[in-house]
Tab-separated table of C-alpha atoms in Angstrom:
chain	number	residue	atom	x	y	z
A	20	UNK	CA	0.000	0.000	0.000
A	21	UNK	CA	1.413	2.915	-0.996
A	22	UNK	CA	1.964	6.121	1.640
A	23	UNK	CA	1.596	9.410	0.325
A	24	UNK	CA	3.332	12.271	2.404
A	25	UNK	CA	1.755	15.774	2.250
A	26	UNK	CA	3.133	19.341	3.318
A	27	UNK	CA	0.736	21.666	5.613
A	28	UNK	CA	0.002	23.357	2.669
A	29	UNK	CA	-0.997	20.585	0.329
A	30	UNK	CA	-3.502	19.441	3.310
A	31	UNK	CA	-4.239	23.537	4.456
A	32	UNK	CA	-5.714	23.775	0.185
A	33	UNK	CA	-7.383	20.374	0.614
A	34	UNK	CA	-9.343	21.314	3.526
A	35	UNK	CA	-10.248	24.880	2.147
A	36	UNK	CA	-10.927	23.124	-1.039
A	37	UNK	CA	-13.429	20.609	1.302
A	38	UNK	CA	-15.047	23.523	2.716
A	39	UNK	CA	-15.913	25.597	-0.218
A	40	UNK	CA	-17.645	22.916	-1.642
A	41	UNK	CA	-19.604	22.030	0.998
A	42	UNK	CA	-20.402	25.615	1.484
A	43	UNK	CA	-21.800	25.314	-2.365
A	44	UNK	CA	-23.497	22.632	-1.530
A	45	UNK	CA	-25.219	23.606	1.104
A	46	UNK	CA	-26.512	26.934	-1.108
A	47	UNK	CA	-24.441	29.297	1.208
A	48	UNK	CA	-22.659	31.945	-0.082
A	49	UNK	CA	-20.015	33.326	1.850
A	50	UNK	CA	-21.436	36.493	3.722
A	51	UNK	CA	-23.814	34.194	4.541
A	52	UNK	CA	-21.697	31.268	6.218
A	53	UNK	CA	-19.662	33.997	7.373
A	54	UNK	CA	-22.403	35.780	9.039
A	55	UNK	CA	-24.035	32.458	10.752
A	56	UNK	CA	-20.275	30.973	11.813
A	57	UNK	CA	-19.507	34.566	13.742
A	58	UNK	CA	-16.467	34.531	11.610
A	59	UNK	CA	-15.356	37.619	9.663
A	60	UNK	CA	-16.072	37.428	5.710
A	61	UNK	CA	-12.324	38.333	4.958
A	62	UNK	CA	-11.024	35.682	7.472
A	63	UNK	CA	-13.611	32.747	4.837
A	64	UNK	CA	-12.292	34.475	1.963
A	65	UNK	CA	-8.527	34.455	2.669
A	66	UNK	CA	-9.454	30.452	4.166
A	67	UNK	CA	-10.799	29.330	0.604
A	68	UNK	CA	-7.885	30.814	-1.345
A	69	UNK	CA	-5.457	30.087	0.208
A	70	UNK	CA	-6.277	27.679	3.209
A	71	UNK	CA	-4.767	30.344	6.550
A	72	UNK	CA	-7.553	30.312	9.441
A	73	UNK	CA	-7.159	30.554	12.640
A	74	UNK	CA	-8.243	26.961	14.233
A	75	UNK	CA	-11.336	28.384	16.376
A	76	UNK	CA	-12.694	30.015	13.238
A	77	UNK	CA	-12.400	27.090	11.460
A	78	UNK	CA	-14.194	25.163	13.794
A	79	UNK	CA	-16.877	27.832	13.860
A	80	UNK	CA	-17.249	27.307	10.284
A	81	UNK	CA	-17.673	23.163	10.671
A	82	UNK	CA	-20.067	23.755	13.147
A	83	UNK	CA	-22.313	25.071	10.812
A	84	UNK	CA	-21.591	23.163	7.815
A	85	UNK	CA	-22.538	20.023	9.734
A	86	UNK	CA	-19.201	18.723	9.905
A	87	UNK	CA	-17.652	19.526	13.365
A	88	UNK	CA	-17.659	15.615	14.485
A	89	UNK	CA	-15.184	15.291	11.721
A	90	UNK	CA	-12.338	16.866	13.786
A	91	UNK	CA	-12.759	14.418	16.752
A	92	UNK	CA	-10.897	12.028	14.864
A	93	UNK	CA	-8.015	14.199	14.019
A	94	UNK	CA	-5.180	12.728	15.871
A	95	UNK	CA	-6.803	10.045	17.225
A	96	UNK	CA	-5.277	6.232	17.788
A	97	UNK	CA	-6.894	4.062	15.784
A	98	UNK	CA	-5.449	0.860	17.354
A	99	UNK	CA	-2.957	0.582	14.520
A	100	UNK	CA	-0.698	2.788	16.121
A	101	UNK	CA	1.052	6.056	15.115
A	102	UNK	CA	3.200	6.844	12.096
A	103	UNK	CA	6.860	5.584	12.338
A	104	UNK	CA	8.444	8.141	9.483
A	105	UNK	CA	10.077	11.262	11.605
A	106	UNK	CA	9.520	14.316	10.625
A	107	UNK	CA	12.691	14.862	9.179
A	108	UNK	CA	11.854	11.906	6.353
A	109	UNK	CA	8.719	13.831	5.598
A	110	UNK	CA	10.422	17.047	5.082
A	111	UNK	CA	13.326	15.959	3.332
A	112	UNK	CA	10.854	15.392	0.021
A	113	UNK	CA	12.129	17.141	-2.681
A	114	UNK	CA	10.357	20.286	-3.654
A	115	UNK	CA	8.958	20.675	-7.155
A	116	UNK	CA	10.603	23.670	-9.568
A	117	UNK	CA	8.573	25.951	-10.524
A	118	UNK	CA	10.873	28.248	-12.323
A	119	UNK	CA	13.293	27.385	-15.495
A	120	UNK	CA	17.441	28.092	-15.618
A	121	UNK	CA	18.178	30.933	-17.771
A	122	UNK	CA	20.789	29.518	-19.918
């Protein structure tokens, strides 16, 4: 079975990515979600582009999208026991170029 490793940000644009579409889903646009969660419309906005919330806004935000349970698994033991790759493995993965040499 094959492991994938992700950075923060790989799992920070997942989760925005997760949340925007439920959002849509639910019909919400939003001012709207922003305005029933109690958290400010510029804090949602800068979450779905570019994934930066602060974690009790976020939570805010799963409350009312139904999906707050969700986070009482994060972390959790699930009898198989916890990774064994340190941290220094999982940031040692070579970063992708996104620019070309001038030659």
């Amino acid at each position: 079975m094959p492991i994938e490793m992700k950075i923060p940000q790989d799992v920070q644009q997942e989760l925005a990515a997760r949340f925007k579409a439920r959002r849509l889903a639910m019909n919400l646009t939003q001012e709207g979600l922003a305005r029933r969660s109690g958290v400010s419309w510029s804090s949602l906005k800068r979450f779905e582009s570019t994934g930066l919330i602060a974690l009790d806004s976020v939570l805010k935000i799963a409350l009312v999208l139904d999906c707050l349970a969700d986070f009482d698994k994060v972390c959790a033991d699930d009898g198989r026991g916890f990774a064994t790759k340190s941290l220094d493995e999982i940031l040692s993965r070579p970063k992708s170029r996104k620019k070309g040499r001038i030659r």
